[in-house]
Structures are given as C-alpha cells and as structure tokens.
Amino acid sequence: MTNTPPANGATLRATDAQHHLHPFTDTASLNAKGARVITKAKGVYLWDSEGERLIDGMSGLWCVNMGYGRQELVDAANRQMEALPYYNTFFQTTNEPAVHLAQAIAEITPGDLNHVFFAGSGSEAIDTVIRMVRHYWTLNGQPDRKILIARDNAYHGSTIAGASLGGMSGMHKQAAPLLPDIHRISQPYWYGEGRDMSEHDFGIACARELEDKILELGPDNVAAFIGEPVQGAGGVIVPPASYWPEIQRICNKYGILLASDEVICGFGRTGSWFGCETLGFQPDIISMAKGLSSGYLPISAVAVGERIASTLINKCGDFNHGFTYSGHPVAAAVALENIRLLRDERVIEYVANTIGPYFQSRVRERLGDHPLCGHIEGVGLLAGIALVKDKASGTLFESGVDVGTVCRDHCFNNGLVMRACGSRMVFCPPLVISRAEVDEMVEKARACFDLTYEDVMGETLSCASVG
Ligand SMILES: *Cc1c(COP(=O)(O)O)cnc(C)c1O
C-alpha cells in the first residue's frame, strides 16, 4: 500500500465526472465539485487521494463491521480465487465455502432458522423474501395470501421490489408503477411522531396498526409483515421496547409470517448476532447482507426456519428462483472468515458489554447538550441524532433549511464521515472501534455541529458552549 504512488485525484475526478453515474446522487452537482477519491483504508480510517485522513463513522455504507485492512479476509479471498473462483449452485453442484457458510449462518441465527439461500446483495435478498413468503402460502393452499405489510420510512433496497416494499417516498416517485400487494403502516418513531404518548403506549399503538391493517385487508390475504429491527437508512430509529413483542403477538395470532430485515442490524451491530435478539422477537425469515462479509465482497443470504423450509423442501419441486452468484465461492469464503473473526475475537461481546455502552454514553455526554440536538437514540454501535431548530420544543427546521446536508458536509470536510438521513445525523462505526477512536469521532462531530449551528442559525456559539 505505502509503495503505491498516490493516485492523481484531479484526473480521476474529471474522468469520473465524464463517465460514472453514482447511486443516489445528483450527478450534475457532484460533477460540479468533483467526487472525493478514496484510495486506502485501515481499521476505522480512510485516506483520500490528497492524503487527507477521515474517521469512518459509517462503516462504509453500514457494512465494514470488522474494520478495514483485515489480512485474514484478503487471504481467504486469495486462497479461494486460486482454488475455485466461480462455479454455480443451480445444477446439482455445491462448493466448500457455500456449504460451510450455510452451516455457520444456521448456527448463529436464533431459533430454528437452519436453512439458507444465497444471493448477491441486500436487495436480492429482499426479492428472495418476497418470492419465498408468497410461494410458501401458495404451496400451503392459500394462494390469496399475497400481501406484504411494511412500514413508512423503511429501507429494503433499491430493486423495483425493494423500492416498493420500502417506505421512501423519493424512491416511490421514481420507481413507479410500484409492485402491487404491498401495504404500509406507521413507523415506530416516538420522538418524531409520538411524543404526546409515553414511549410504551406509542410502541403498542404502532404495533396495533398492524392488527388494524390485517383486519382491513382480510387476514387470509396477508402473507407477511417485514421490518428492520432498528430502521437504518430511515435515520436510526429505535422502536420502543413494547413494539416488537406486540408485533410478534399479532403475527402469531393471525398466522402471518414475520420477516426481519437484518441487512444492517445483523452481525453484531446491536450487540447480538442479529437485531431481533436485541429487540426481543423471533422471526420466521431473516434477510442479511452488508456485515455478512464486512463489505469486503458482495454477498447476501436469507435464512428460514422449519415452517418455511419444510414447505419449500417437501412441497415445492423446483423453486424457480436464484442468481448467477448465489453461493459465490469467493464471497462465501470471505463471509465465512468474517464470521470466524467476529466469533474468535469476541466482537459481539465487545459491542454488547464494552464499546457499545461506551459509545452510547459518549454520544449523549458530548452531543446531548448541543443546541442543535433534539434527541439521541441508539443501540449497540448505532446512533441517530435529531437536529432541531428549537431544542426545548423539538421544532424542526423549515423545509428550505437542509440542516442534515450542511452538517454532513462539515463533517466530510473535517475528517469525519457521518451520514444525514433528512435532518437526522447517524453513526454506524466499525465494531472494532476503540475507546480513543470513539472519543475522536464524537469530538469531531461536536465541532462540526458547532459549524452547522453557525451556518443555519447565523450566529456564533459562545466559547462556553463550544466546549
Ligand atoms: C442496504 C439495505 C438493503 C439493500 O442492500 P443492497 O446490498 O444495497 O441491495 C436492504 N435492507 C436494508 C435494511 C438495508 O439497510
């Protein structure tokens, strides 16, 4: 790495602007300023082509759970590349990493989720969930059960199915016409939408919306409910503790399948292997991606319990679904090694008992009293911070003031990656972050909150509050 001559940032930026269309990006405005060229990374740090160092408060895109530069993952990929770079799993064949990865996922998932289907991305895993739950009901003689119920402000990927299932209005507008037979209920966002109730009561009320929706649609027409244990791209929204157990009770009552989209919450993010364990529910089916390989290679999986598995195995015949890269040997080898590292280095325990509690308390101590901070919620190594115009009342900025983007840009220009989800700022650092690195990240965030405050309020903070 150190012997590589530095990339020529200006040339790369110009060529990028000429040819590269970026995801979720206003290309014209990106091209006007030029993309930042990231050249290398180690641990929780990134470097760009100008040699500037950034601390990555987002684990890439919620995925680099083990941090950057783990030689074990590189070696696992190299070994498998040399032995067998690719072979399919469609036609009566399998491969060693896929076999062992399926077994490892069966071991770490809760309950009886012992069968695993592989895909290449979170979105493909979500398509697989939709295909599986609908087909499950058809095979069980209830072909009318086609409806999936999801939540407003949910994120389930960006294929047509994922965009349709998610609750992001900006995506709906551009993806229309959307997939039929998808319905939505409110998100359990207490600070934003439920402050007139106790958190407990609000959690129950949001979950009961599921029951109302099931009765409205007819229980015999509903296939499944799907949710992220903690909403990620929606802004890190942690539901009240009462929410998921009540959702579980309602799904059980009507026999409806419960799907947990663990693409962000899986692999230790919340202090358990899977977010459903932290949030207190047992799904019938789990989608996972991102942290599965710590982002080193693209891979995703869907794990199913006996209820779905026995139907798919015994009643189905051919399941007419799959991807060229389902069970890709190199991606599977890296994911398997990643799970081994998470296990052997006791990273889940580190998040649950050590760094998660430290991170949560530092974020609250150092950012909680900031005048822009309305409310902080988080669990494990996830946190979401609502930026508000008036701290006491929790009043948001007018829609013309894009406080999240202003704050994100200050961070990005000052050596910190945080993401803005609307007016919520979110943290999702690598699970291997140290206490000193947490301190550095949070202090940088505080300084950037100050700069943001000066921009959006048009006044300088007194030295006392800059701290
Ligand atoms: C990122 C994400 C997806 C989509 O994953 P891709 O790999 O980007 O297709 C699906 N669900 C959740 C909860 C996610 O965070």
PDB file of N, CA and C in Angstrom, residues 206-294:
ATOM      1  N   CYS A 206     -48.411   1.735  17.656  1.00  0.00           N
ATOM      2  CA  CYS A 206     -47.863   1.490  16.312  1.00  0.00           C
ATOM      3  C   CYS A 206     -48.021   0.025  15.922  1.00  0.00           C
ATOM      4  N   ALA A 207     -47.766  -0.866  16.860  1.00  0.00           N
ATOM      5  CA  ALA A 207     -47.906  -2.294  16.554  1.00  0.00           C
ATOM      6  C   ALA A 207     -49.370  -2.649  16.283  1.00  0.00           C
ATOM      7  N   ARG A 208     -50.278  -2.044  17.027  1.00  0.00           N
ATOM      8  CA  ARG A 208     -51.709  -2.346  16.815  1.00  0.00           C
ATOM      9  C   ARG A 208     -52.180  -1.890  15.437  1.00  0.00           C
ATOM     10  N   GLU A 209     -51.467  -0.927  14.846  1.00  0.00           N
ATOM     11  CA  GLU A 209     -51.799  -0.555  13.460  1.00  0.00           C
ATOM     12  C   GLU A 209     -51.673  -1.762  12.553  1.00  0.00           C
ATOM     13  N   LEU A 210     -50.758  -2.653  12.893  1.00  0.00           N
ATOM     14  CA  LEU A 210     -50.614  -3.870  12.085  1.00  0.00           C
ATOM     15  C   LEU A 210     -51.893  -4.699  12.172  1.00  0.00           C
ATOM     16  N   GLU A 211     -52.419  -4.836  13.371  1.00  0.00           N
ATOM     17  CA  GLU A 211     -53.643  -5.621  13.530  1.00  0.00           C
ATOM     18  C   GLU A 211     -54.807  -4.972  12.762  1.00  0.00           C
ATOM     19  N   ASP A 212     -54.930  -3.661  12.886  1.00  0.00           N
ATOM     20  CA  ASP A 212     -55.996  -2.956  12.144  1.00  0.00           C
ATOM     21  C   ASP A 212     -55.838  -3.186  10.648  1.00  0.00           C
ATOM     22  N   LYS A 213     -54.600  -3.108  10.168  1.00  0.00           N
ATOM     23  CA  LYS A 213     -54.349  -3.267   8.731  1.00  0.00           C
ATOM     24  C   LYS A 213     -54.674  -4.695   8.287  1.00  0.00           C
ATOM     25  N   ILE A 214     -54.301  -5.672   9.108  1.00  0.00           N
ATOM     26  CA  ILE A 214     -54.609  -7.069   8.770  1.00  0.00           C
ATOM     27  C   ILE A 214     -56.121  -7.264   8.669  1.00  0.00           C
ATOM     28  N   LEU A 215     -56.863  -6.702   9.628  1.00  0.00           N
ATOM     29  CA  LEU A 215     -58.323  -6.869   9.618  1.00  0.00           C
ATOM     30  C   LEU A 215     -58.940  -6.134   8.426  1.00  0.00           C
ATOM     31  N   GLU A 216     -58.391  -4.983   8.104  1.00  0.00           N
ATOM     32  CA  GLU A 216     -58.893  -4.209   6.956  1.00  0.00           C
ATOM     33  C   GLU A 216     -58.684  -4.982   5.642  1.00  0.00           C
ATOM     34  N   LEU A 217     -57.520  -5.593   5.500  1.00  0.00           N
ATOM     35  CA  LEU A 217     -57.182  -6.279   4.245  1.00  0.00           C
ATOM     36  C   LEU A 217     -57.757  -7.694   4.185  1.00  0.00           C
ATOM     37  N   GLY A 218     -58.129  -8.214   5.353  1.00  0.00           N
ATOM     38  CA  GLY A 218     -58.568  -9.609   5.436  1.00  0.00           C
ATOM     39  C   GLY A 218     -57.390 -10.489   5.777  1.00  0.00           C
ATOM     40  N   PRO A 219     -57.394 -11.121   6.956  1.00  0.00           N
ATOM     41  CA  PRO A 219     -56.238 -11.924   7.381  1.00  0.00           C
ATOM     42  C   PRO A 219     -55.843 -12.982   6.352  1.00  0.00           C
ATOM     43  N   ASP A 220     -56.796 -13.492   5.590  1.00  0.00           N
ATOM     44  CA  ASP A 220     -56.482 -14.550   4.632  1.00  0.00           C
ATOM     45  C   ASP A 220     -55.794 -14.039   3.367  1.00  0.00           C
ATOM     46  N   ASN A 221     -55.596 -12.715   3.306  1.00  0.00           N
ATOM     47  CA  ASN A 221     -54.892 -12.143   2.151  1.00  0.00           C
ATOM     48  C   ASN A 221     -53.472 -11.700   2.476  1.00  0.00           C
ATOM     49  N   VAL A 222     -53.090 -11.814   3.752  1.00  0.00           N
ATOM     50  CA  VAL A 222     -51.789 -11.272   4.173  1.00  0.00           C
ATOM     51  C   VAL A 222     -50.769 -12.400   4.302  1.00  0.00           C
ATOM     52  N   ALA A 223     -49.622 -12.224   3.618  1.00  0.00           N
ATOM     53  CA  ALA A 223     -48.561 -13.237   3.653  1.00  0.00           C
ATOM     54  C   ALA A 223     -47.588 -13.001   4.791  1.00  0.00           C
ATOM     55  N   ALA A 224     -47.149 -11.748   4.952  1.00  0.00           N
ATOM     56  CA  ALA A 224     -46.062 -11.499   5.904  1.00  0.00           C
ATOM     57  C   ALA A 224     -46.015 -10.036   6.313  1.00  0.00           C
ATOM     58  N   PHE A 225     -45.413  -9.821   7.464  1.00  0.00           N
ATOM     59  CA  PHE A 225     -45.009  -8.480   7.891  1.00  0.00           C
ATOM     60  C   PHE A 225     -43.494  -8.440   7.862  1.00  0.00           C
ATOM     61  N   ILE A 226     -42.923  -7.320   7.373  1.00  0.00           N
ATOM     62  CA  ILE A 226     -41.466  -7.195   7.347  1.00  0.00           C
ATOM     63  C   ILE A 226     -41.037  -5.881   7.980  1.00  0.00           C
ATOM     64  N   GLY A 227     -39.946  -5.927   8.757  1.00  0.00           N
ATOM     65  CA  GLY A 227     -39.397  -4.703   9.320  1.00  0.00           C
ATOM     66  C   GLY A 227     -37.922  -4.864   9.630  1.00  0.00           C
ATOM     67  N   GLU A 228     -37.220  -3.744   9.661  1.00  0.00           N
ATOM     68  CA  GLU A 228     -35.858  -3.714  10.192  1.00  0.00           C
ATOM     69  C   GLU A 228     -35.995  -3.636  11.716  1.00  0.00           C
ATOM     70  N   PRO A 229     -35.257  -4.431  12.478  1.00  0.00           N
ATOM     71  CA  PRO A 229     -35.362  -4.335  13.945  1.00  0.00           C
ATOM     72  C   PRO A 229     -35.175  -2.894  14.427  1.00  0.00           C
ATOM     73  N   VAL A 230     -34.115  -2.250  13.927  1.00  0.00           N
ATOM     74  CA  VAL A 230     -33.909  -0.810  14.086  1.00  0.00           C
ATOM     75  C   VAL A 230     -33.818  -0.263  12.669  1.00  0.00           C
ATOM     76  N   GLN A 231     -34.657   0.726  12.316  1.00  0.00           N
ATOM     77  CA  GLN A 231     -34.561   1.293  10.968  1.00  0.00           C
ATOM     78  C   GLN A 231     -33.199   1.949  10.787  1.00  0.00           C
ATOM     79  N   GLY A 232     -32.534   1.622   9.680  1.00  0.00           N
ATOM     80  CA  GLY A 232     -31.211   2.180   9.421  1.00  0.00           C
ATOM     81  C   GLY A 232     -31.276   3.436   8.577  1.00  0.00           C
ATOM     82  N   ALA A 233     -31.460   3.247   7.266  1.00  0.00           N
ATOM     83  CA  ALA A 233     -31.453   4.389   6.351  1.00  0.00           C
ATOM     84  C   ALA A 233     -32.557   5.394   6.679  1.00  0.00           C
ATOM     85  N   GLY A 234     -33.576   4.955   7.385  1.00  0.00           N
ATOM     86  CA  GLY A 234     -34.627   5.871   7.835  1.00  0.00           C
ATOM     87  C   GLY A 234     -34.126   6.862   8.876  1.00  0.00           C
ATOM     88  N   GLY A 235     -32.905   6.666   9.392  1.00  0.00           N
ATOM     89  CA  GLY A 235     -32.337   7.620  10.346  1.00  0.00           C
ATOM     90  C   GLY A 235     -31.984   7.023  11.695  1.00  0.00           C
ATOM     91  N   VAL A 236     -31.784   5.727  11.748  1.00  0.00           N
ATOM     92  CA  VAL A 236     -31.536   5.002  13.006  1.00  0.00           C
ATOM     93  C   VAL A 236     -32.662   5.281  14.002  1.00  0.00           C
ATOM     94  N   ILE A 237     -33.764   4.616  13.770  1.00  0.00           N
ATOM     95  CA  ILE A 237     -34.935   4.782  14.622  1.00  0.00           C
ATOM     96  C   ILE A 237     -35.120   3.509  15.440  1.00  0.00           C
ATOM     97  N   VAL A 238     -34.933   3.658  16.751  1.00  0.00           N
ATOM     98  CA  VAL A 238     -35.019   2.517  17.673  1.00  0.00           C
ATOM     99  C   VAL A 238     -36.440   2.476  18.217  1.00  0.00           C
ATOM    100  N   PRO A 239     -37.188   1.418  17.949  1.00  0.00           N
ATOM    101  CA  PRO A 239     -38.574   1.397  18.412  1.00  0.00           C
ATOM    102  C   PRO A 239     -38.656   1.270  19.928  1.00  0.00           C
ATOM    103  N   PRO A 240     -39.745   1.724  20.535  1.00  0.00           N
ATOM    104  CA  PRO A 240     -39.939   1.480  21.972  1.00  0.00           C
ATOM    105  C   PRO A 240     -39.878  -0.021  22.260  1.00  0.00           C
ATOM    106  N   ALA A 241     -39.462  -0.369  23.475  1.00  0.00           N
ATOM    107  CA  ALA A 241     -39.293  -1.786  23.847  1.00  0.00           C
ATOM    108  C   ALA A 241     -40.588  -2.570  23.710  1.00  0.00           C
ATOM    109  N   SER A 242     -41.724  -1.887  23.808  1.00  0.00           N
ATOM    110  CA  SER A 242     -43.020  -2.576  23.732  1.00  0.00           C
ATOM    111  C   SER A 242     -43.382  -3.003  22.312  1.00  0.00           C
ATOM    112  N   TYR A 243     -42.687  -2.455  21.311  1.00  0.00           N
ATOM    113  CA  TYR A 243     -43.145  -2.583  19.919  1.00  0.00           C
ATOM    114  C   TYR A 243     -43.034  -3.989  19.347  1.00  0.00           C
ATOM    115  N   TRP A 244     -41.815  -4.530  19.327  1.00  0.00           N
ATOM    116  CA  TRP A 244     -41.618  -5.806  18.611  1.00  0.00           C
ATOM    117  C   TRP A 244     -42.351  -6.986  19.264  1.00  0.00           C
ATOM    118  N   PRO A 245     -42.368  -7.079  20.610  1.00  0.00           N
ATOM    119  CA  PRO A 245     -43.145  -8.191  21.188  1.00  0.00           C
ATOM    120  C   PRO A 245     -44.624  -8.135  20.802  1.00  0.00           C
ATOM    121  N   GLU A 246     -45.165  -6.939  20.678  1.00  0.00           N
ATOM    122  CA  GLU A 246     -46.566  -6.803  20.281  1.00  0.00           C
ATOM    123  C   GLU A 246     -46.751  -7.173  18.798  1.00  0.00           C
ATOM    124  N   ILE A 247     -45.795  -6.771  17.959  1.00  0.00           N
ATOM    125  CA  ILE A 247     -45.822  -7.193  16.548  1.00  0.00           C
ATOM    126  C   ILE A 247     -45.806  -8.722  16.464  1.00  0.00           C
ATOM    127  N   GLN A 248     -44.938  -9.321  17.268  1.00  0.00           N
ATOM    128  CA  GLN A 248     -44.838 -10.789  17.265  1.00  0.00           C
ATOM    129  C   GLN A 248     -46.179 -11.419  17.658  1.00  0.00           C
ATOM    130  N   ARG A 249     -46.790 -10.888  18.712  1.00  0.00           N
ATOM    131  CA  ARG A 249     -48.068 -11.430  19.187  1.00  0.00           C
ATOM    132  C   ARG A 249     -49.124 -11.368  18.068  1.00  0.00           C
ATOM    133  N   ILE A 250     -49.155 -10.248  17.360  1.00  0.00           N
ATOM    134  CA  ILE A 250     -50.170 -10.074  16.313  1.00  0.00           C
ATOM    135  C   ILE A 250     -49.901 -11.020  15.136  1.00  0.00           C
ATOM    136  N   CYS A 251     -48.648 -11.136  14.729  1.00  0.00           N
ATOM    137  CA  CYS A 251     -48.323 -12.075  13.643  1.00  0.00           C
ATOM    138  C   CYS A 251     -48.721 -13.494  14.035  1.00  0.00           C
ATOM    139  N   ASN A 252     -48.404 -13.876  15.270  1.00  0.00           N
ATOM    140  CA  ASN A 252     -48.769 -15.225  15.733  1.00  0.00           C
ATOM    141  C   ASN A 252     -50.278 -15.414  15.701  1.00  0.00           C
ATOM    142  N   LYS A 253     -51.009 -14.414  16.188  1.00  0.00           N
ATOM    143  CA  LYS A 253     -52.462 -14.522  16.291  1.00  0.00           C
ATOM    144  C   LYS A 253     -53.101 -14.811  14.932  1.00  0.00           C
ATOM    145  N   TYR A 254     -52.589 -14.176  13.866  1.00  0.00           N
ATOM    146  CA  TYR A 254     -53.192 -14.341  12.540  1.00  0.00           C
ATOM    147  C   TYR A 254     -52.403 -15.309  11.661  1.00  0.00           C
ATOM    148  N   GLY A 255     -51.387 -15.946  12.225  1.00  0.00           N
ATOM    149  CA  GLY A 255     -50.608 -16.939  11.466  1.00  0.00           C
ATOM    150  C   GLY A 255     -49.765 -16.326  10.369  1.00  0.00           C
ATOM    151  N   ILE A 256     -49.471 -15.034  10.480  1.00  0.00           N
ATOM    152  CA  ILE A 256     -48.748 -14.326   9.419  1.00  0.00           C
ATOM    153  C   ILE A 256     -47.247 -14.450   9.637  1.00  0.00           C
ATOM    154  N   LEU A 257     -46.513 -14.645   8.559  1.00  0.00           N
ATOM    155  CA  LEU A 257     -45.061 -14.797   8.669  1.00  0.00           C
ATOM    156  C   LEU A 257     -44.420 -13.475   9.088  1.00  0.00           C
ATOM    157  N   LEU A 258     -43.386 -13.587   9.921  1.00  0.00           N
ATOM    158  CA  LEU A 258     -42.676 -12.407  10.409  1.00  0.00           C
ATOM    159  C   LEU A 258     -41.267 -12.410   9.821  1.00  0.00           C
ATOM    160  N   ALA A 259     -40.970 -11.355   9.048  1.00  0.00           N
ATOM    161  CA  ALA A 259     -39.668 -11.252   8.384  1.00  0.00           C
ATOM    162  C   ALA A 259     -38.854 -10.130   9.011  1.00  0.00           C
ATOM    163  N   SER A 260     -37.618 -10.430   9.376  1.00  0.00           N
ATOM    164  CA  SER A 260     -36.723  -9.417   9.940  1.00  0.00           C
ATOM    165  C   SER A 260     -35.661  -9.073   8.892  1.00  0.00           C
ATOM    166  N   ASP A 261     -35.644  -7.806   8.464  1.00  0.00           N
ATOM    167  CA  ASP A 261     -34.611  -7.380   7.515  1.00  0.00           C
ATOM    168  C   ASP A 261     -33.394  -6.932   8.319  1.00  0.00           C
ATOM    169  N   GLU A 262     -32.427  -7.829   8.402  1.00  0.00           N
ATOM    170  CA  GLU A 262     -31.247  -7.653   9.258  1.00  0.00           C
ATOM    171  C   GLU A 262     -30.036  -7.190   8.449  1.00  0.00           C
ATOM    172  N   VAL A 263     -30.282  -6.565   7.303  1.00  0.00           N
ATOM    173  CA  VAL A 263     -29.148  -6.201   6.447  1.00  0.00           C
ATOM    174  C   VAL A 263     -28.191  -5.261   7.187  1.00  0.00           C
ATOM    175  N   ILE A 264     -28.719  -4.377   8.019  1.00  0.00           N
ATOM    176  CA  ILE A 264     -27.848  -3.527   8.853  1.00  0.00           C
ATOM    177  C   ILE A 264     -27.672  -4.114  10.254  1.00  0.00           C
ATOM    178  N   CYS A 265     -28.756  -4.603  10.850  1.00  0.00           N
ATOM    179  CA  CYS A 265     -28.697  -4.991  12.275  1.00  0.00           C
ATOM    180  C   CYS A 265     -27.952  -6.299  12.519  1.00  0.00           C
ATOM    181  N   GLY A 266     -27.750  -7.090  11.487  1.00  0.00           N
ATOM    182  CA  GLY A 266     -27.085  -8.379  11.648  1.00  0.00           C
ATOM    183  C   GLY A 266     -25.599  -8.248  11.940  1.00  0.00           C
ATOM    184  N   PHE A 267     -25.002  -9.341  12.393  1.00  0.00           N
ATOM    185  CA  PHE A 267     -23.552  -9.462  12.564  1.00  0.00           C
ATOM    186  C   PHE A 267     -22.993  -8.469  13.579  1.00  0.00           C
ATOM    187  N   GLY A 268     -23.705  -8.385  14.713  1.00  0.00           N
ATOM    188  CA  GLY A 268     -23.153  -7.715  15.884  1.00  0.00           C
ATOM    189  C   GLY A 268     -23.487  -6.253  16.055  1.00  0.00           C
ATOM    190  N   ARG A 269     -24.122  -5.658  15.080  1.00  0.00           N
ATOM    191  CA  ARG A 269     -24.327  -4.213  15.105  1.00  0.00           C
ATOM    192  C   ARG A 269     -25.031  -3.730  16.373  1.00  0.00           C
ATOM    193  N   THR A 270     -26.017  -4.506  16.854  1.00  0.00           N
ATOM    194  CA  THR A 270     -26.767  -4.059  18.036  1.00  0.00           C
ATOM    195  C   THR A 270     -26.278  -4.714  19.331  1.00  0.00           C
ATOM    196  N   GLY A 271     -25.212  -5.526  19.232  1.00  0.00           N
ATOM    197  CA  GLY A 271     -24.707  -6.206  20.426  1.00  0.00           C
ATOM    198  C   GLY A 271     -25.169  -7.649  20.539  1.00  0.00           C
ATOM    199  N   SER A 272     -25.891  -8.138  19.534  1.00  0.00           N
ATOM    200  CA  SER A 272     -26.228  -9.566  19.400  1.00  0.00           C
ATOM    201  C   SER A 272     -25.881  -9.947  17.964  1.00  0.00           C
ATOM    202  N   TRP A 273     -25.878 -11.238  17.670  1.00  0.00           N
ATOM    203  CA  TRP A 273     -25.622 -11.604  16.271  1.00  0.00           C
ATOM    204  C   TRP A 273     -26.656 -10.951  15.367  1.00  0.00           C
ATOM    205  N   PHE A 274     -27.928 -10.962  15.806  1.00  0.00           N
ATOM    206  CA  PHE A 274     -28.989 -10.382  14.987  1.00  0.00           C
ATOM    207  C   PHE A 274     -29.827  -9.416  15.829  1.00  0.00           C
ATOM    208  N   GLY A 275     -30.336  -8.380  15.155  1.00  0.00           N
ATOM    209  CA  GLY A 275     -31.082  -7.341  15.859  1.00  0.00           C
ATOM    210  C   GLY A 275     -32.341  -7.860  16.530  1.00  0.00           C
ATOM    211  N   CYS A 276     -32.964  -8.898  15.943  1.00  0.00           N
ATOM    212  CA  CYS A 276     -34.198  -9.435  16.538  1.00  0.00           C
ATOM    213  C   CYS A 276     -33.953  -9.959  17.943  1.00  0.00           C
ATOM    214  N   GLU A 277     -32.734 -10.426  18.214  1.00  0.00           N
ATOM    215  CA  GLU A 277     -32.420 -10.903  19.578  1.00  0.00           C
ATOM    216  C   GLU A 277     -32.375  -9.719  20.547  1.00  0.00           C
ATOM    217  N   THR A 278     -31.771  -8.625  20.120  1.00  0.00           N
ATOM    218  CA  THR A 278     -31.699  -7.438  20.983  1.00  0.00           C
ATOM    219  C   THR A 278     -33.090  -6.842  21.210  1.00  0.00           C
ATOM    220  N   LEU A 279     -33.912  -6.844  20.128  1.00  0.00           N
ATOM    221  CA  LEU A 279     -35.220  -6.184  20.205  1.00  0.00           C
ATOM    222  C   LEU A 279     -36.315  -7.121  20.705  1.00  0.00           C
ATOM    223  N   GLY A 280     -35.999  -8.419  20.869  1.00  0.00           N
ATOM    224  CA  GLY A 280     -36.927  -9.319  21.536  1.00  0.00           C
ATOM    225  C   GLY A 280     -38.018  -9.920  20.672  1.00  0.00           C
ATOM    226  N   PHE A 281     -37.655 -10.450  19.506  1.00  0.00           N
ATOM    227  CA  PHE A 281     -38.645 -11.212  18.737  1.00  0.00           C
ATOM    228  C   PHE A 281     -37.959 -12.313  17.945  1.00  0.00           C
ATOM    229  N   GLN A 282     -38.766 -13.284  17.517  1.00  0.00           N
ATOM    230  CA  GLN A 282     -38.237 -14.439  16.785  1.00  0.00           C
ATOM    231  C   GLN A 282     -38.881 -14.489  15.402  1.00  0.00           C
ATOM    232  N   PRO A 283     -38.133 -14.087  14.364  1.00  0.00           N
ATOM    233  CA  PRO A 283     -38.703 -14.096  13.018  1.00  0.00           C
ATOM    234  C   PRO A 283     -38.761 -15.503  12.409  1.00  0.00           C
ATOM    235  N   ASP A 284     -39.599 -15.624  11.368  1.00  0.00           N
ATOM    236  CA  ASP A 284     -39.652 -16.856  10.570  1.00  0.00           C
ATOM    237  C   ASP A 284     -38.610 -16.838   9.460  1.00  0.00           C
ATOM    238  N   ILE A 285     -38.156 -15.629   9.105  1.00  0.00           N
ATOM    239  CA  ILE A 285     -37.257 -15.474   7.959  1.00  0.00           C
ATOM    240  C   ILE A 285     -36.430 -14.203   8.163  1.00  0.00           C
ATOM    241  N   ILE A 286     -35.140 -14.302   7.833  1.00  0.00           N
ATOM    242  CA  ILE A 286     -34.210 -13.183   8.027  1.00  0.00           C
ATOM    243  C   ILE A 286     -33.468 -12.913   6.722  1.00  0.00           C
ATOM    244  N   SER A 287     -33.417 -11.646   6.315  1.00  0.00           N
ATOM    245  CA  SER A 287     -32.541 -11.244   5.208  1.00  0.00           C
ATOM    246  C   SER A 287     -31.294 -10.597   5.803  1.00  0.00           C
ATOM    247  N   MET A 288     -30.138 -10.923   5.217  1.00  0.00           N
ATOM    248  CA  MET A 288     -28.864 -10.370   5.718  1.00  0.00           C
ATOM    249  C   MET A 288     -27.953 -10.075   4.544  1.00  0.00           C
ATOM    250  N   ALA A 289     -27.068  -9.086   4.706  1.00  0.00           N
ATOM    251  CA  ALA A 289     -26.095  -8.740   3.646  1.00  0.00           C
ATOM    252  C   ALA A 289     -24.966  -7.961   4.318  1.00  0.00           C
ATOM    253  N   LYS A 290     -24.707  -6.749   3.844  1.00  0.00           N
ATOM    254  CA  LYS A 290     -23.715  -5.825   4.433  1.00  0.00           C
ATOM    255  C   LYS A 290     -22.686  -6.477   5.373  1.00  0.00           C
ATOM    256  N   GLY A 291     -22.957  -6.536   6.666  1.00  0.00           N
ATOM    257  CA  GLY A 291     -21.974  -7.043   7.637  1.00  0.00           C
ATOM    258  C   GLY A 291     -21.629  -8.510   7.476  1.00  0.00           C
ATOM    259  N   LEU A 292     -22.373  -9.239   6.650  1.00  0.00           N
ATOM    260  CA  LEU A 292     -22.117 -10.667   6.431  1.00  0.00           C
ATOM    261  C   LEU A 292     -20.681 -10.893   5.956  1.00  0.00           C
ATOM    262  N   SER A 293     -20.184 -10.014   5.089  1.00  0.00           N
ATOM    263  CA  SER A 293     -18.782 -10.125   4.635  1.00  0.00           C
ATOM    264  C   SER A 293     -17.984  -8.906   5.068  1.00  0.00           C
ATOM    265  N   SER A 294     -18.514  -8.129   6.018  1.00  0.00           N
ATOM    266  CA  SER A 294     -17.939  -6.813   6.349  1.00  0.00           C
ATOM    267  C   SER A 294     -17.749  -5.966   5.095  1.00  0.00           C
TER     268      SER A 294
END
